[in-house]
PDB file of C-alpha atoms in Angstrom:
ATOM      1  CA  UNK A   1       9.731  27.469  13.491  1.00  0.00           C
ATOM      2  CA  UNK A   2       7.440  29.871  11.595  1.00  0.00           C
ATOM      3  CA  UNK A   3       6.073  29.242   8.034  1.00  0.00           C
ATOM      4  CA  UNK A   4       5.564  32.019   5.784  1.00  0.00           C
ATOM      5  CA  UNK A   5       2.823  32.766   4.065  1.00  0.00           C
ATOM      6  CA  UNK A   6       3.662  30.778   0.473  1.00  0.00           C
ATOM      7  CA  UNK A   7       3.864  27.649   2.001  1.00  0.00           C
ATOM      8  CA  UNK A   8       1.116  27.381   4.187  1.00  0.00           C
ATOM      9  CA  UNK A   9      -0.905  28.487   0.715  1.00  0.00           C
ATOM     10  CA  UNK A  10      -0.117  25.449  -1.495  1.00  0.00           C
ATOM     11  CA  UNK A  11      -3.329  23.163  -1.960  1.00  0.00           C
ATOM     12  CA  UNK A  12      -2.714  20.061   0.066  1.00  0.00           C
ATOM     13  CA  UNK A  13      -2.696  17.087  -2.358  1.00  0.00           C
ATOM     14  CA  UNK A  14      -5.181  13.968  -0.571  1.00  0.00           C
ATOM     15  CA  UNK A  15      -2.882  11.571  -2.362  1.00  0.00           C
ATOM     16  CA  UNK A  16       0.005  12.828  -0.747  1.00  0.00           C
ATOM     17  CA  UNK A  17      -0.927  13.009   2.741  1.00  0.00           C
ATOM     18  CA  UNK A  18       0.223   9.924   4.494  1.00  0.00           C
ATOM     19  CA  UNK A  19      -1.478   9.440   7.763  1.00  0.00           C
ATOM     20  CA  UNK A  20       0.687   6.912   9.182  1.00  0.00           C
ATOM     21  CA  UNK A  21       3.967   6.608   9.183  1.00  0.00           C
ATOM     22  CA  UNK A  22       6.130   3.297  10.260  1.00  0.00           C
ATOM     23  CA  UNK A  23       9.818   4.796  10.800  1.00  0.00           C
ATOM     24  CA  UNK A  24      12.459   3.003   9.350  1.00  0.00           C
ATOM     25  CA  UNK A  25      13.664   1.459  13.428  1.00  0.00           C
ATOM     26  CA  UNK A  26      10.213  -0.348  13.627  1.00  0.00           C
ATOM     27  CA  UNK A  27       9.251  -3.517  13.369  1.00  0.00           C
ATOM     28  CA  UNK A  28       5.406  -4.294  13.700  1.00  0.00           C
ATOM     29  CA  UNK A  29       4.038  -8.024  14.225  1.00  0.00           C
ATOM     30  CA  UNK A  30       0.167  -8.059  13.355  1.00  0.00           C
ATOM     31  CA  UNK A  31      -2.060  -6.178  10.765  1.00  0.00           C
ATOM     32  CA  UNK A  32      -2.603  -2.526   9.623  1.00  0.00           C
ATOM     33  CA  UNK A  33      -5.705  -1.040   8.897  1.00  0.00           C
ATOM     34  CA  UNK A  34      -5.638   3.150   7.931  1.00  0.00           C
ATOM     35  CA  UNK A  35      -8.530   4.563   6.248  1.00  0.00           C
ATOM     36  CA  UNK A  36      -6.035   6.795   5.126  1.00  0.00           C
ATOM     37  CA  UNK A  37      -1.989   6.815   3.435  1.00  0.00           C
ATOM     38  CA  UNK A  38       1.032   4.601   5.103  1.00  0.00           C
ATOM     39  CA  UNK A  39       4.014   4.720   4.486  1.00  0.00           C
ATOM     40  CA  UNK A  40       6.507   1.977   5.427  1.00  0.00           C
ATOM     41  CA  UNK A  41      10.081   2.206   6.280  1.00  0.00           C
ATOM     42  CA  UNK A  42      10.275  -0.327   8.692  1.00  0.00           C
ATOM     43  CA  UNK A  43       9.381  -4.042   9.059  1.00  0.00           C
ATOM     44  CA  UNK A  44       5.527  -4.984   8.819  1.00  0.00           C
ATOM     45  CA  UNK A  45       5.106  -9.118   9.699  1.00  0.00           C
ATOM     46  CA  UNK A  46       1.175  -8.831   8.538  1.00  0.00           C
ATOM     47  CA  UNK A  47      -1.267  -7.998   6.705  1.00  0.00           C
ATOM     48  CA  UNK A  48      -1.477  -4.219   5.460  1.00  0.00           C
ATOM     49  CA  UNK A  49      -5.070  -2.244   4.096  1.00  0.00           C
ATOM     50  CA  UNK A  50      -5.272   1.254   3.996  1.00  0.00           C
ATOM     51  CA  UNK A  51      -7.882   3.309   2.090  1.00  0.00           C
ATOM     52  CA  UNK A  52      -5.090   5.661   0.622  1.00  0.00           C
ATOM     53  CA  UNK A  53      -1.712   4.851  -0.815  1.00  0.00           C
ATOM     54  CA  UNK A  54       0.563   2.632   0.954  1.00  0.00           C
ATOM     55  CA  UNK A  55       4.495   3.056   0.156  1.00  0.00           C
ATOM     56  CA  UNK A  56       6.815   0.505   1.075  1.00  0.00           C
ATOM     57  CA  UNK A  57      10.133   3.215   1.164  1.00  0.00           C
ATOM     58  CA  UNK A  58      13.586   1.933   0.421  1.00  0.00           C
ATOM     59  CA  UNK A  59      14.503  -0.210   3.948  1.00  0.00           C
ATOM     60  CA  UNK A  60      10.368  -0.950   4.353  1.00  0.00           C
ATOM     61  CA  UNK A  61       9.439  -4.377   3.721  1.00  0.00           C
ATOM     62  CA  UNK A  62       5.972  -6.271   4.371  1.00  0.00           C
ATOM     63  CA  UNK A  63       5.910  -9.613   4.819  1.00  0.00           C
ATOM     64  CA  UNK A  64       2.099 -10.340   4.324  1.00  0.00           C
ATOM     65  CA  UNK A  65      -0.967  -9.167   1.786  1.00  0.00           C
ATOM     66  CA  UNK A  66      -1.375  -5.582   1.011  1.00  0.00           C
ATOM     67  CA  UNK A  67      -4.827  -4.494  -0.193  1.00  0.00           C
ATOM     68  CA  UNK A  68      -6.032  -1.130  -0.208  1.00  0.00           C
ATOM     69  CA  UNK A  69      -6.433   2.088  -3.615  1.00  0.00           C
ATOM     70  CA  UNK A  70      -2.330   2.425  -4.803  1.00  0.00           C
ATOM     71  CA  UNK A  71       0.587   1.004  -3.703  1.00  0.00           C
ATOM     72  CA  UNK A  72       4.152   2.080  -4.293  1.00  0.00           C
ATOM     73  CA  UNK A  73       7.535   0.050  -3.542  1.00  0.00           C
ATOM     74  CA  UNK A  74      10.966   0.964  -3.277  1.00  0.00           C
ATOM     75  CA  UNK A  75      11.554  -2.155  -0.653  1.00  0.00           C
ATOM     76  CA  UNK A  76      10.649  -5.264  -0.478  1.00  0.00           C
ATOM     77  CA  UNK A  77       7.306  -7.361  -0.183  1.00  0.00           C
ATOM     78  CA  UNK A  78       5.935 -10.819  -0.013  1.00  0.00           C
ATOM     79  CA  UNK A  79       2.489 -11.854  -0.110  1.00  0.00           C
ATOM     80  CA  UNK A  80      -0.856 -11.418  -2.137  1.00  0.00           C
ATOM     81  CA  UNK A  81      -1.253  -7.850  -3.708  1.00  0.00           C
ATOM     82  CA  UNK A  82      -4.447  -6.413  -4.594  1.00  0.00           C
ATOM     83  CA  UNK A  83      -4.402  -2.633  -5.558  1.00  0.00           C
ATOM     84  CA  UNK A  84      -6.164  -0.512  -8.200  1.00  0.00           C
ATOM     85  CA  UNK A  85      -3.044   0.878  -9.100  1.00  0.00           C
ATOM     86  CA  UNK A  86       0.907  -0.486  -8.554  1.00  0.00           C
ATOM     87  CA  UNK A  87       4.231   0.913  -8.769  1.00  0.00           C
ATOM     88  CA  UNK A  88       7.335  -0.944  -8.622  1.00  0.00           C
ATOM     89  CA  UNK A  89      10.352   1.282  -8.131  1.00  0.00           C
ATOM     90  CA  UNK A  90      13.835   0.414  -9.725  1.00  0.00           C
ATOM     91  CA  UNK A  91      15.014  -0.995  -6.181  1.00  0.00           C
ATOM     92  CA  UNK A  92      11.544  -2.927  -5.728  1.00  0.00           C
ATOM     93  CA  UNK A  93      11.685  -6.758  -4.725  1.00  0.00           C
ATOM     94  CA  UNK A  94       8.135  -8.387  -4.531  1.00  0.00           C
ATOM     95  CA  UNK A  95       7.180 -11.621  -4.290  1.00  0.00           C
ATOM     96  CA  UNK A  96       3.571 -13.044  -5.166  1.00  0.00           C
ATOM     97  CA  UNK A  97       0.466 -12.871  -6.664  1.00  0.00           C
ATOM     98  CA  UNK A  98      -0.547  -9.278  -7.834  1.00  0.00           C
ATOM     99  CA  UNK A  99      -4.294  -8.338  -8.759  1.00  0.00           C
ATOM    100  CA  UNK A 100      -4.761  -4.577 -10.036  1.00  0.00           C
ATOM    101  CA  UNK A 101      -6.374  -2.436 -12.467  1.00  0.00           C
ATOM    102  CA  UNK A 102      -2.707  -0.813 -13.481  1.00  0.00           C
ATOM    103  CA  UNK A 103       0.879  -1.558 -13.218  1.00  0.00           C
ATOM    104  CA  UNK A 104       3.861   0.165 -13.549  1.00  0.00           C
ATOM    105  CA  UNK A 105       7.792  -1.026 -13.549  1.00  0.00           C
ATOM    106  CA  UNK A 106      10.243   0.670 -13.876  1.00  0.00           C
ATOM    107  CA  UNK A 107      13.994  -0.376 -15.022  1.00  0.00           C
ATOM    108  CA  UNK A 108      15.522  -2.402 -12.286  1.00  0.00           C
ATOM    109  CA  UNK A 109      12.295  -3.519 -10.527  1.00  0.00           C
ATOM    110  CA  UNK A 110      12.206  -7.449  -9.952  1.00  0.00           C
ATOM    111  CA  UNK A 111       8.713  -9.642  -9.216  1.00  0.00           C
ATOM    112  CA  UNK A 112       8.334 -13.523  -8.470  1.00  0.00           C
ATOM    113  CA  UNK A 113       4.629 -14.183  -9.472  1.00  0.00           C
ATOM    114  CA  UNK A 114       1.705 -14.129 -11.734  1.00  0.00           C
ATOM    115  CA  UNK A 115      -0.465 -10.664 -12.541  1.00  0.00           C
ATOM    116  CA  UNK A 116      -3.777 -10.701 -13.029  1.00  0.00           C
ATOM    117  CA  UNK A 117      -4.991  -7.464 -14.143  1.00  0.00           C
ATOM    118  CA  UNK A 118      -8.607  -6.656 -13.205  1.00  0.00           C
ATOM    119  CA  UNK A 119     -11.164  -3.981 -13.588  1.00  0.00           C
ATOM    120  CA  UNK A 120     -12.563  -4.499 -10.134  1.00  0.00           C
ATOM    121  CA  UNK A 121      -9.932  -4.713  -8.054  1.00  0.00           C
ATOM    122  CA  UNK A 122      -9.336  -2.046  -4.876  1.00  0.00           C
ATOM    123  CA  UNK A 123     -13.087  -0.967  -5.471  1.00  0.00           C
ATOM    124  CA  UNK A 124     -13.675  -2.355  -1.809  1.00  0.00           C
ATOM    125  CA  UNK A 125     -14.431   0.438   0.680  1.00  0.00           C
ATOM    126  CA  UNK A 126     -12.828   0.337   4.149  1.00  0.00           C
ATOM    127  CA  UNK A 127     -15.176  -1.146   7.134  1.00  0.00           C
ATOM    128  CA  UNK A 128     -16.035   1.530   9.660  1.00  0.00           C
ATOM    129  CA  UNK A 129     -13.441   2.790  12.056  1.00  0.00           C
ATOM    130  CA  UNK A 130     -12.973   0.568  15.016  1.00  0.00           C
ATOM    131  CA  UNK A 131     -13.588  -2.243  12.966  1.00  0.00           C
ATOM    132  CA  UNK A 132     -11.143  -4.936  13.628  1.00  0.00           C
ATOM    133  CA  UNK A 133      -8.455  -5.723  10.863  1.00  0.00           C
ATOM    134  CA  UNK A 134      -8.882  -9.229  10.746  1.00  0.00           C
ATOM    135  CA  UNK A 135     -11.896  -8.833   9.605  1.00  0.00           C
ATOM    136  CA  UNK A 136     -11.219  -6.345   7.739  1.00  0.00           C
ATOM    137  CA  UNK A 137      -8.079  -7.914   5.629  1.00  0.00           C
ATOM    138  CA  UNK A 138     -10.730 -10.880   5.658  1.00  0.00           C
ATOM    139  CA  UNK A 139     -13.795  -9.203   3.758  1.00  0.00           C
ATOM    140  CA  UNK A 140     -12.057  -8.612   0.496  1.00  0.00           C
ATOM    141  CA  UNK A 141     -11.278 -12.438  -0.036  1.00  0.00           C
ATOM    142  CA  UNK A 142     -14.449 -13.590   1.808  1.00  0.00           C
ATOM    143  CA  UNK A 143     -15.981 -11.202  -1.578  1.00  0.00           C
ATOM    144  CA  UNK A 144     -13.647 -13.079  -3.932  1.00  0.00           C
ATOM    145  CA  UNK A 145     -14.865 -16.353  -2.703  1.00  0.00           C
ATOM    146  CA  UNK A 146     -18.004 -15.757  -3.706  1.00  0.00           C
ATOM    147  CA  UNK A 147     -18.039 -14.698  -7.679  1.00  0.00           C
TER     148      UNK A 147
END
């Protein structure tokens, strides 16, 4: 109930903060947009962008693109991938096209798809809050189209 002193002095770590959390009893039909850190443990049909990391925990699984700074998976996904930095855990199933700027797998990991590694990629900033996420999943592609 009460914290003591020591722990409510440890530097809080912006890549560790997750804003949003999808519990692992959830299942979500549409798309995500956090300008911060998800994590998912439950089912996402849609597309997911967050301006933080997004992890994708043991029982998560996303069944659309993810697009956003990093993006760690223990679970499952399927659909395009486009992260500065990815980390496939040993239990990590992901199907599709991955774009990034670094990539990590570990022992165990397994991934359907081609990799195309890119210098640019994730450099997108999130629209304005109260944007809607269709356009905002949109805007990175819409970018894409045009180089």
């Amino acid at each position: 109930m009460f914290k003591d002193k020591k722990d409510r002095s440890q530097p809080s770590n912006s890549t560790s903060a997750i804003d949003t959390i999808i519990g692992a009893q959830c299942r979500i039909q549409g798309d995500i947009l956090s300008q911060q850190s998800v994590k998912i443990d439950g089912q996402i049909q849609g597309n997911v962008q967050a301006g933080g990391t997004v992890i994708v925990g043991d029982k998560g699984a996303v069944n659309g693109d993810i697009r956003g700074s990093d993006l760690i998976v223990f679970g499952k996904t399927e659909g395009l991938i486009e992260v500065k930095k990815l980390h496939l855990k040993p239990n990590a199933r992901v199907t599709g096209n991955i774009r990034t700027q670094s990539l990590q797998v570990e022992d165990g990991a397994v991934y359907t798809g081609d990799i195309r590694m890119d210098r640019n990629v994730g450099n997108a900033t999130l629209p304005p809050a109260g944007s809607t996420p269709e356009k905002a999943i949109a805007a990175p592609a819409d970018k894409l189209a045009n180089k």
